[in-house]
């Protein structure tokens, strides 16, 4: 017998290869695990400072609450979820840096969370370049009018849908000659364009448009521009000076004659309706994306959500009555996180290589029923425009509380598609 | 609205702007006049005053006017103390070198802003006005408190003027302004005068801020506009001239009120900046400033 063992014995080369592979596996234990139980890492682009800070504070709390619920129920695909919060200062330039940092440095599977439209518009191109799913919790018409295929808005309706749903009620109940007061940037222009078009369809008209820079701190000087024959004053303001705006509006009209006032709750998000100087709002109306004051017919999901986030029946923090939430908007971060979960599970998401599959899975979504995951209400998602549609609420200030007087149907806010993302390349 | 009421509202708004601006700018002008320090952190002292007012009114019990009165006294002292500390720890060590102090106060600006962000947070918070009283004109209503701000500013400015011209401390400050070395030779403690002046300047900005919080809320980024406008006012009025600062504040405040109401606030700012450029070209020492020898 000549060297009988040579043929069946492992060659030196294969032994070396096996050894190096084993050593490699020992050196990077996380790597072999990545496919199975390593956490899903999501990035949250947060307005922690700057003019969006009040929203940011509550967006973070809501997301933390949603994350807790999500992880307690087993995470995504059985994997725990981790969220990296990164402050963008409500600044578009820093916004794109945050996207870069979350995607490249932290290696997040997807990014979500930004609200202010100028930040979204400034950040979305970077998300597109980095090919990372970017789920915004904004309201601008920019997603449905075309950014890039990686940008989606599955958690909150856009301004165009909101105002289209409101316009018939405003025209029928308050008046047809409308003066608009809005912030002088993208979000305000969406209001200006979409509402003036919608009110025209109702046989009304916008008699004056007053655009105010979002950094303005004094407003009385703008108010005389409101024409005397105005029947409805439509206001939507954002940023740190919103309370000042509403107070000055009250001082300006005083006890004299005044038009009907219809506001977007943005003008008073995170502001206590019982603040001194706001008494004049009694009897005026607000749009709400989600009713701040717990209504008599609140669903069990709504009750669960309110408790999880730590908000009392008046919409303030349970630990501090003066800390009023941004209730009409913050549900969007909760719902977006659960859309991410549903999308990742539908796509069989494993890692960053599956990012495109995740976008395609969300695009394939259609209806989102009222549930713990969608406490604001049922929704319809349009995969072509990446935009979700839902119910809108009109509330009246009665005894210093916002009481709902109208629920707009999902169809009320729908409009023809302006873009088809599903035909675009990734 | 007719032209008459429109103008009345514009003038009242302008007057409020002018009053607050005058207080803020006099502080800046005083610091430059006596110390030759261009204080870029002046707007942050303004912000600090507003933020401190929020803390104080939260902490003082009782009706709003009591809390507000306490804030009006306590906050300027507090901000003045911070400024005096900054003077002793930073500016003095730089020997008041003009270039170095500009850079140092820029640094101070960021330190104060970030400190406010850390301890106060990023929110805008309201301070309740000491009284709620509205004047109802036939065409519009107007806040009585805003008019009270104008009156308060006038009283405080008169006090500053009396202090500078009639008091011994004022005399010492003016002596130091004229010639630091000679003043020192006459036994004046120049270091103390400088620290006191810097504190007074910051304190005046803080007073202006406390007066304005019930109108506009305290926010950690609110120092930018007062700084810019104060510089505009001080350059137009003449660096170091109290009278010039006052006149320029009235001009800028009222023109801001009128132009921003009849045209646009942006145009008002453009014109104010253009005016500064013209002053710098044709009368570099400012309208009321004395030409440096």
XYZ file of C-alpha atoms in Angstrom:
719
model
C 0.000 0.000 0.000
C 1.440 3.230 -1.054
C 0.284 6.271 0.752
C -3.274 5.058 1.036
C -4.254 7.953 3.178
C -3.272 10.690 0.788
C -6.358 10.567 -1.360
C -8.938 10.755 1.409
C -6.924 12.924 3.789
C -7.683 16.669 3.644
C -5.204 18.531 1.549
C -3.045 21.129 3.212
C -4.817 23.854 1.238
C -8.296 22.834 2.381
C -7.155 22.563 5.996
C -5.723 26.073 5.818
C -8.888 27.423 4.253
C -11.025 25.784 6.875
C -8.858 27.115 9.650
C -8.906 30.658 8.348
C -12.665 30.548 7.895
C -13.055 29.311 11.469
C -10.733 32.006 12.763
C -12.708 34.592 10.803
C -15.929 33.419 12.320
C -14.463 33.583 15.804
C -13.124 37.066 15.152
C -16.531 38.441 13.985
C -19.148 36.630 16.013
C -21.715 39.342 15.265
C -21.431 38.751 11.574
C -22.747 35.213 11.534
C -25.532 36.271 13.857
C -26.554 39.316 11.772
C -28.987 37.335 9.686
C -30.806 35.922 12.659
C -31.167 37.785 15.929
C -29.096 40.973 15.765
C -31.232 44.083 16.360
C -32.863 45.911 13.490
C -31.370 49.376 13.619
C -33.541 52.328 12.664
C -32.464 55.953 12.483
C -34.692 58.770 13.690
C -34.079 62.234 12.299
C -35.196 64.372 15.210
C -35.978 68.102 15.509
C -34.618 68.178 19.041
C -33.495 71.819 18.792
C -34.313 74.749 16.520
C -37.805 75.946 15.600
C -39.267 72.420 15.517
C -38.190 71.551 19.080
C -41.671 71.262 20.594
C -42.619 68.695 17.963
C -39.271 66.952 18.371
C -39.754 66.456 22.100
C -43.045 64.678 21.540
C -41.960 62.837 18.410
C -39.164 61.289 20.481
C -41.467 60.341 23.351
C -44.052 58.832 21.016
C -41.412 56.856 19.161
C -39.902 55.542 22.401
C -43.360 54.438 23.504
C -44.032 52.735 20.176
C -40.636 51.050 20.300
C -41.413 49.629 23.725
C -44.716 48.199 22.497
C -43.041 46.842 19.376
C -40.188 45.141 21.212
C -42.444 43.684 23.881
C -44.444 42.046 21.117
C -41.323 40.400 19.685
C -39.766 43.133 17.538
C -39.530 42.787 13.774
C -39.208 39.296 12.264
C -38.417 38.131 15.788
C -35.481 40.519 16.056
C -35.331 43.320 18.600
C -35.398 46.871 17.281
C -33.050 49.678 18.201
C -33.545 53.343 17.313
C -30.728 55.853 16.974
C -31.989 59.414 17.540
C -30.019 62.185 15.902
C -30.805 65.911 16.197
C -30.984 67.937 12.983
C -31.648 71.306 14.645
C -34.691 71.699 12.324
C -32.120 72.749 9.752
C -32.111 71.445 6.161
C -28.336 71.375 5.823
C -27.856 69.496 9.052
C -30.787 67.322 8.041
C -28.875 65.879 5.106
C -25.823 65.384 7.336
C -27.983 63.487 9.812
C -29.270 61.227 7.044
C -25.688 60.559 6.019
C -24.600 59.866 9.580
C -27.509 57.539 10.345
C -27.097 55.607 7.104
C -23.311 55.438 6.770
C -21.931 55.684 10.283
C -24.649 53.901 12.252
C -25.596 51.622 9.366
C -29.315 52.065 9.995
C -31.653 49.881 7.984
C -34.064 52.779 7.421
C -34.536 56.366 8.586
C -37.752 58.042 9.675
C -39.148 60.930 11.635
C -38.561 64.419 10.187
C -41.493 66.846 10.178
C -40.582 70.310 8.915
C -40.960 70.434 5.164
C -37.839 72.477 4.426
C -35.790 69.875 6.331
C -37.449 67.017 4.462
C -36.832 68.694 1.112
C -33.215 69.352 2.094
C -32.585 65.804 3.341
C -34.491 63.571 0.911
C -31.980 63.881 -1.955
C -29.202 62.537 0.302
C -31.391 59.595 1.319
C -31.961 58.936 -2.377
C -28.235 59.021 -3.102
C -27.452 56.705 -0.204
C -30.352 54.446 -1.213
C -31.797 54.272 2.263
C -35.568 54.161 2.881
C -36.559 57.583 4.230
C -39.995 57.674 5.869
C -41.038 61.227 6.677
C -43.644 62.293 9.223
C -44.200 65.607 7.546
C -47.278 67.078 5.893
C -45.908 68.832 2.858
C -47.197 67.926 -0.572
C -43.554 67.310 -1.563
C -43.679 63.516 -1.191
C -46.796 63.122 -3.307
C -45.523 65.654 -5.844
C -42.200 63.907 -6.382
C -38.902 63.613 -4.490
C -37.320 60.209 -5.049
C -38.360 56.594 -4.743
C -36.681 56.152 -1.362
C -38.867 58.808 0.297
C -42.263 57.746 1.613
C -44.971 59.177 3.857
C -47.068 56.294 5.216
C -47.847 57.754 8.657
C -49.647 61.051 8.098
C -51.725 62.710 5.409
C -50.325 65.658 3.514
C -51.518 69.252 3.532
C -53.216 68.907 0.179
C -55.405 66.080 1.465
C -56.057 67.880 4.753
C -57.258 71.116 3.206
C -59.296 69.404 0.490
C -61.121 67.543 3.231
C -61.690 70.756 5.219
C -62.698 73.149 2.440
C -66.287 71.906 1.894
C -67.043 72.164 5.612
C -65.502 75.639 5.876
C -67.452 76.893 2.863
C -70.722 75.391 4.108
C -70.466 76.406 7.768
C -68.205 79.425 8.153
C -68.116 81.435 4.948
C -66.758 81.671 1.439
C -64.526 84.746 1.495
C -61.337 83.562 3.094
C -58.148 85.350 4.139
C -55.179 83.044 4.684
C -52.309 83.597 7.109
C -49.511 81.074 6.605
C -45.746 80.665 7.051
C -43.602 81.892 4.201
C -41.980 78.599 3.128
C -42.797 75.277 1.487
C -45.338 74.078 4.069
C -47.184 77.399 3.948
C -47.214 77.401 0.144
C -48.816 73.963 0.141
C -51.610 75.425 2.248
C -51.851 78.482 0.018
C -51.994 76.538 -3.242
C -54.109 73.588 -2.157
C -56.662 75.501 -0.096
C -57.236 78.314 -2.570
C -57.871 75.661 -5.242
C -60.136 73.647 -2.948
C -62.203 76.615 -1.775
C -62.685 77.714 -5.379
C -64.192 74.312 -6.129
C -66.654 75.058 -3.314
C -67.663 78.365 -4.904
C -65.599 80.411 -2.485
C -62.522 82.564 -2.922
C -59.383 83.578 -1.078
C -59.525 87.372 -0.788
C -56.071 87.863 0.729
C -52.943 85.793 1.356
C -50.612 86.854 4.124
C -47.277 85.033 4.146
C -45.237 85.458 7.324
C -41.550 84.462 7.636
C -41.300 81.443 9.985
C -38.698 83.208 12.118
C -40.939 86.234 12.777
C -41.642 86.994 16.440
C -44.112 89.891 16.127
C -47.294 89.700 14.104
C -49.562 92.674 14.834
C -48.085 94.523 11.880
C -49.396 91.882 9.483
C -52.942 91.823 10.798
C -54.261 95.057 9.219
C -53.735 93.368 5.847
C -56.791 91.227 6.586
C -59.537 92.758 4.396
C -62.614 94.005 6.227
C -64.973 91.892 4.119
C -63.245 88.649 5.151
C -65.761 86.036 6.300
C -63.276 83.406 7.409
C -59.779 83.916 8.728
C -57.724 80.796 7.979
C -54.530 80.611 9.999
C -51.722 78.096 10.136
C -48.486 79.062 11.833
C -45.528 77.017 13.045
C -42.460 77.514 15.210
C -41.670 78.989 18.601
C -43.732 82.146 18.136
C -47.106 80.483 17.506
C -48.549 81.462 20.875
C -47.546 85.074 20.292
C -49.318 84.998 16.937
C -52.595 83.759 18.344
C -52.429 86.150 21.321
C -51.815 89.136 19.055
C -54.669 88.041 16.841
C -56.921 88.130 19.893
C -55.679 91.550 20.942
C -56.115 92.897 17.441
C -59.770 91.921 17.164
C -60.506 92.552 20.814
C -64.182 92.941 21.474
C -64.794 94.361 18.000
C -66.339 92.645 14.995
C -64.288 89.779 13.621
C -64.507 87.121 10.946
C -65.041 83.458 11.737
C -61.716 81.950 12.699
C -60.593 78.600 11.303
C -57.144 77.515 12.362
C -54.900 74.580 11.785
C -53.920 73.243 15.201
C -50.303 73.761 14.117
C -50.848 77.347 15.299
C -51.365 75.997 18.819
C -49.525 72.673 18.933
C -47.799 72.215 22.315
C -49.666 75.281 23.607
C -52.215 75.149 26.425
C -55.589 76.450 25.252
C -56.034 77.851 28.749
C -53.059 80.222 28.285
C -53.935 83.800 29.210
C -54.893 85.810 26.144
C -56.466 82.897 24.265
C -59.989 83.367 25.620
C -61.077 84.900 22.323
C -60.668 81.508 20.622
C -63.865 80.326 22.292
C -66.241 79.238 19.537
C -63.551 79.190 16.845
C -62.609 76.040 14.896
C -59.464 74.010 14.371
C -58.305 71.243 12.092
C -56.829 68.375 14.038
C -55.011 65.348 12.672
C -55.811 63.556 15.915
C -58.073 65.004 18.609
C -55.972 66.405 21.459
C -58.819 66.177 23.957
C -60.013 62.616 24.455
C -63.453 62.427 22.843
C -66.394 60.526 24.328
C -66.264 57.839 21.624
C -62.510 57.202 21.807
C -61.612 53.688 20.634
C -59.725 51.177 22.775
C -56.706 51.641 20.500
C -56.766 55.375 21.056
C -56.967 54.820 24.823
C -54.066 52.382 24.689
C -51.972 54.775 22.613
C -52.689 57.743 24.880
C -51.634 55.788 27.959
C -48.527 54.358 26.280
C -47.302 57.789 25.245
C -48.150 59.295 28.636
C -50.743 61.848 27.590
C -53.759 62.703 29.747
C -57.330 63.304 28.581
C -56.581 66.963 27.901
C -53.583 66.200 25.734
C -50.886 67.169 28.236
C -48.134 65.027 29.709
C -49.381 62.929 32.623
C -46.362 64.039 34.626
C -46.695 67.764 33.902
C -50.008 69.418 33.033
C -48.197 72.380 31.491
C -46.330 70.175 29.036
C -48.887 70.048 26.225
C -48.322 67.510 23.477
C -48.232 67.939 19.719
C -51.063 65.458 19.627
C -52.372 66.243 16.152
C -49.104 65.200 14.523
C -47.110 62.856 16.743
C -49.182 59.724 16.049
C -47.405 59.727 12.684
C -44.140 58.508 14.226
C -45.954 55.696 16.043
C -47.747 54.578 12.902
C -44.647 54.922 10.728
C -42.688 52.610 13.009
C -45.392 49.965 12.665
C -45.476 50.461 8.898
C -41.738 49.758 8.935
C -42.416 46.592 10.897
C -45.117 45.441 8.505
C -42.956 46.345 5.507
C -39.880 44.529 6.793
C -41.879 41.433 7.620
C -43.584 41.416 4.235
C -40.213 41.823 2.519
C -38.510 39.168 4.627
C -36.018 41.865 5.486
C -32.590 40.542 6.511
C -30.155 43.420 6.236
C -29.230 46.566 4.356
C -29.074 44.619 1.092
C -32.859 44.289 1.324
C -33.576 48.017 1.550
C -35.070 48.095 -1.945
C -37.325 45.146 -1.101
C -38.556 47.113 1.924
C -39.566 50.098 -0.215
C -41.328 47.781 -2.651
C -43.146 46.064 0.204
C -44.444 49.380 1.535
C -45.446 50.441 -1.973
C -47.548 47.285 -2.144
C -49.558 48.297 0.935
C -53.113 49.504 0.410
C -55.335 49.638 3.466
C -54.286 50.078 7.053
C -57.154 49.273 9.423
C -57.791 51.067 12.699
C -55.729 49.118 15.231
C -53.155 49.421 17.964
C -50.650 50.068 15.171
C -52.872 52.764 13.652
C -54.615 54.428 16.600
C -55.453 57.616 14.704
C -57.817 55.683 12.418
C -57.939 53.556 9.292
C -55.947 54.682 6.313
C -55.475 54.098 2.620
C -51.971 54.052 1.211
C -51.231 54.994 -2.382
C -48.100 53.122 -3.457
C -47.772 55.181 -6.618
C -47.462 58.503 -4.780
C -45.978 57.092 -1.532
C -48.643 59.025 0.358
C -51.175 57.833 2.919
C -54.732 59.163 3.280
C -56.767 59.196 6.470
C -59.581 60.864 8.367
C -59.447 64.536 9.336
C -61.143 66.173 12.287
C -62.628 69.621 12.864
C -62.923 70.700 16.476
C -64.609 73.659 18.081
C -63.276 75.401 21.168
C -65.969 74.966 23.819
C -65.251 75.915 27.405
C -61.525 76.031 26.632
C -61.539 72.486 25.230
C -61.329 71.239 21.687
C -64.496 69.297 20.993
C -64.805 67.431 17.687
C -67.673 68.587 15.464
C -66.854 66.934 12.137
C -65.018 63.883 10.820
C -63.972 64.050 7.196
C -63.998 60.781 5.279
C -60.790 59.433 3.763
C -62.164 60.025 0.268
C -62.736 63.711 1.049
C -59.005 64.323 0.967
C -58.115 62.313 -2.109
C -56.819 63.925 -5.260
C -55.505 62.727 -8.639
C -51.963 61.295 -8.613
C -49.282 63.811 -9.465
C -46.467 61.278 -9.689
C -45.890 57.537 -10.065
C -42.898 56.401 -8.046
C -43.402 52.759 -8.927
C -42.189 53.455 -12.466
C -39.057 55.260 -11.281
C -35.670 53.593 -10.927
C -34.129 53.076 -7.523
C -58.758 99.442 7.313
C -58.470 103.153 6.509
C -55.166 104.945 6.296
C -55.515 106.797 9.624
C -56.033 103.797 11.941
C -53.497 101.867 9.898
C -50.882 104.542 10.580
C -51.811 104.720 14.255
C -51.246 100.998 14.654
C -47.974 101.204 12.726
C -46.733 104.024 14.942
C -47.675 102.219 18.148
C -45.933 99.040 16.982
C -42.936 101.122 15.942
C -42.833 102.843 19.306
C -42.768 99.509 21.160
C -39.981 98.272 18.891
C -38.082 101.538 19.410
C -38.405 101.381 23.192
C -37.008 97.870 23.475
C -34.361 98.603 20.898
C -33.262 101.770 22.668
C -32.716 99.905 25.939
C -30.778 97.122 24.249
C -28.704 99.422 22.065
C -27.830 101.835 24.889
C -26.259 98.890 26.695
C -24.190 98.012 23.633
C -23.243 101.630 23.069
C -22.200 102.129 26.686
C -19.898 99.118 26.579
C -18.285 100.325 23.397
C -18.068 103.915 24.566
C -16.344 103.222 27.842
C -14.458 100.001 27.117
C -13.997 100.054 23.313
C -15.279 96.498 23.303
C -17.532 95.405 20.444
C -19.735 93.006 22.378
C -21.026 90.406 19.938
C -22.570 88.478 22.846
C -24.942 91.353 23.615
C -27.913 89.575 22.035
C -27.250 86.557 24.248
C -27.395 88.724 27.362
C -30.789 89.827 26.068
C -31.816 86.185 25.649
C -30.428 85.319 29.074
C -32.605 88.042 30.608
C -35.724 86.596 28.992
C -34.876 83.029 29.971
C -34.067 84.086 33.543
C -37.416 85.897 33.654
C -39.161 82.613 32.865
C -37.336 80.807 35.663
C -38.025 83.589 38.150
C -41.738 83.858 37.324
C -42.068 80.089 37.646
C -40.473 80.193 41.042
C -42.175 83.236 42.574
C -45.665 82.468 43.888
C -48.580 84.876 43.934
C -50.239 86.979 41.237
C -48.440 87.524 37.904
C -47.529 91.140 38.635
C -45.554 90.199 41.753
C -43.564 87.549 39.908
C -42.980 89.950 37.063
C -41.776 92.721 39.358
C -39.334 90.334 41.013
C -38.087 89.233 37.596
C -37.649 92.826 36.487
C -35.301 93.472 39.401
C -33.606 90.090 39.770
C -32.898 89.157 36.137
C -30.842 92.242 35.193
C -28.776 91.765 38.362
C -28.234 88.134 37.498
C -27.282 88.843 33.898
C -25.101 91.724 35.045
C -23.269 89.368 37.384
C -22.662 86.907 34.540
C -21.347 89.754 32.402
C -19.052 91.040 35.147
C -17.715 87.529 35.552
C -17.092 87.262 31.813
C -15.279 90.583 31.926
C -12.986 89.563 34.765
C -12.346 86.040 33.486
C -12.028 86.727 29.782
C -11.953 90.299 28.517
C -9.573 91.631 31.143
C -7.087 88.853 30.410
C -7.153 89.863 26.753
C -6.239 93.370 27.855
C -9.337 94.626 25.978
C -7.532 94.207 22.681
C -10.237 95.134 20.111
C -9.746 92.156 17.778
C -9.308 89.635 20.566
C -12.436 90.803 22.386
C -14.539 90.417 19.250
C -13.469 86.806 18.929
C -13.878 86.260 22.664
C -17.415 87.647 22.700
C -18.309 85.468 19.715
C -17.163 82.533 21.825
C -19.196 83.864 24.729
C -22.230 84.050 22.442
C -22.029 80.326 21.726
C -21.328 79.407 25.342
C -24.361 81.355 26.589
C -26.584 79.986 23.824
C -25.607 76.388 24.497
C -25.900 76.902 28.246
C -29.447 78.177 27.750
C -30.209 75.184 25.528
C -28.850 72.813 28.156
C -30.523 74.267 31.219
C -33.660 75.826 29.767
C -34.281 73.639 26.747
C -35.187 74.343 23.146
C -38.783 75.451 23.735
C -40.301 78.882 23.529
C -42.058 79.603 26.802
C -44.378 82.420 27.741
C -44.213 84.630 30.782
C -47.539 85.947 31.924
C -47.953 89.706 31.547
C -48.159 91.612 34.862
C -51.594 92.840 33.867
C -54.028 92.167 31.040
C -55.611 95.313 29.805
C -56.685 95.967 26.262
C -57.371 99.325 24.705
C -60.258 98.938 22.309
C -60.030 101.438 19.479
C -62.972 101.639 17.068
C -60.904 99.809 14.418
C -58.790 97.411 16.413
C -57.763 96.414 19.915
C -54.289 96.986 21.292
C -52.388 95.559 24.214
C -52.171 98.039 27.077
C -49.109 96.184 28.306
C -47.216 97.054 25.129
C -47.783 100.745 25.797
C -46.636 100.222 29.382
C -43.390 98.807 27.976
C -42.823 102.094 26.143
C -43.380 104.071 29.330
C -41.124 101.786 31.377
C -38.350 102.042 28.803
C -38.587 105.837 28.812
C -38.274 105.940 32.605
C -35.305 103.557 32.642
C -33.525 105.453 29.862
C -34.009 108.706 31.723
C -32.518 107.001 34.763
C -29.488 105.865 32.754
C -29.012 109.385 31.450
C -29.207 110.883 34.937
C -26.800 108.240 36.196
C -24.258 108.986 33.494
C -24.467 112.774 33.746
C -25.256 113.485 37.396
C -23.796 110.697 39.504
C -20.211 110.356 40.648
C -20.031 106.830 39.224
C -21.170 108.194 35.894
C -18.457 110.826 36.075
C -15.860 108.158 36.753
C -17.136 106.127 33.812
C -16.939 109.136 31.532
C -13.441 109.908 32.785
C -12.362 106.346 32.030
C -13.954 106.649 28.613
C -11.924 109.772 27.811
C -8.553 108.447 28.913
C -8.044 105.186 30.683
C -4.447 105.820 31.699
C -5.018 109.284 33.118
C -8.051 108.000 35.014
C -5.902 105.275 36.491
C -3.269 107.852 37.435
C -5.959 109.717 39.381
C -6.626 106.627 41.448
C -9.689 105.313 39.599
C -9.939 101.538 39.724
C -10.308 101.033 35.984
C -10.804 97.285 36.291
C -13.797 97.823 38.501
C -15.206 100.483 36.173
C -14.881 98.114 33.221
C -16.512 95.206 35.001
C -19.286 97.535 36.172
C -19.823 98.952 32.687
C -19.986 95.521 31.102
C -22.474 94.456 33.756
C -24.564 97.585 33.243
C -24.633 97.089 29.480
C -25.731 93.482 29.826
C -28.207 94.439 32.550
C -29.882 96.943 30.237
C -30.271 94.266 27.568
C -31.767 92.013 30.239
C -34.258 94.704 31.311
C -35.365 95.079 27.703
C -35.766 91.311 27.470
C -37.789 90.995 30.672
C -40.111 93.714 29.389
C -40.585 91.890 26.091
C -41.098 88.274 27.294
C -44.809 88.709 28.033
C -45.186 89.923 24.438
C -42.951 87.465 22.631
C -41.872 84.458 24.812
C -38.393 83.331 25.804
C -36.430 81.151 23.380
C -32.763 80.226 23.324
C -32.285 81.535 19.788
C -33.959 84.898 20.378
C -30.732 86.913 20.716
C -30.008 87.239 17.017
C -32.410 90.016 16.002
C -31.767 92.310 18.986
C -28.030 92.049 18.311
C -28.346 92.924 14.637
C -30.729 95.802 15.247
C -28.663 97.126 18.153
C -25.610 97.240 15.946
C -27.583 99.058 13.288
C -28.786 101.574 15.851
C -25.406 102.051 17.480
C -23.610 102.541 14.174
C -26.194 105.025 12.941
C -26.302 106.900 16.219
C -22.573 107.025 16.677
C -20.651 104.562 18.811
C -20.675 105.596 22.434
C -23.198 108.416 22.056
C -26.251 107.894 24.251
C -28.242 110.663 22.584
C -27.413 109.337 19.140
C -28.391 105.803 20.168
C -31.753 107.010 21.403
C -32.505 109.021 18.276
C -31.380 106.176 16.017
C -33.500 103.675 17.974
C -36.546 105.881 17.448
C -35.811 106.254 13.746
C -35.187 102.548 13.196
C -38.052 101.412 15.446
C -40.639 103.724 13.936
C -39.523 103.183 10.348
C -39.583 99.444 11.013
C -43.141 99.739 12.329
C -44.370 101.864 9.449
C -42.476 100.259 6.562
C -43.145 96.713 7.693
C -46.852 97.430 8.020
C -47.334 99.280 4.746
C -44.837 97.247 2.726
C -42.968 94.317 4.266
C -40.790 93.598 7.305
C -38.013 92.387 5.037
C -37.984 95.718 3.218
C -37.732 97.489 6.580
C -34.625 95.469 7.430
C -33.137 96.059 3.981
C -33.634 99.809 4.304
C -32.188 99.878 7.824
C -29.085 98.029 6.637
C -28.791 100.303 3.617
C -29.019 103.296 5.948
C -26.129 101.884 7.967
C -24.057 101.563 4.816
C -24.820 105.175 3.870
C -23.927 106.397 7.344
C -20.659 104.481 7.250
C -19.802 105.986 3.857
C -20.780 109.591 4.465
C -20.469 109.986 8.226
C -18.349 107.115 9.576
C -18.501 108.395 13.136
C -22.301 108.117 13.124
C -24.905 110.870 13.171
C -24.080 112.024 16.684
C -20.664 110.476 17.212
C -17.497 112.447 17.700
C -14.711 111.842 15.245
C -11.910 109.941 16.928
C -8.726 111.941 17.106
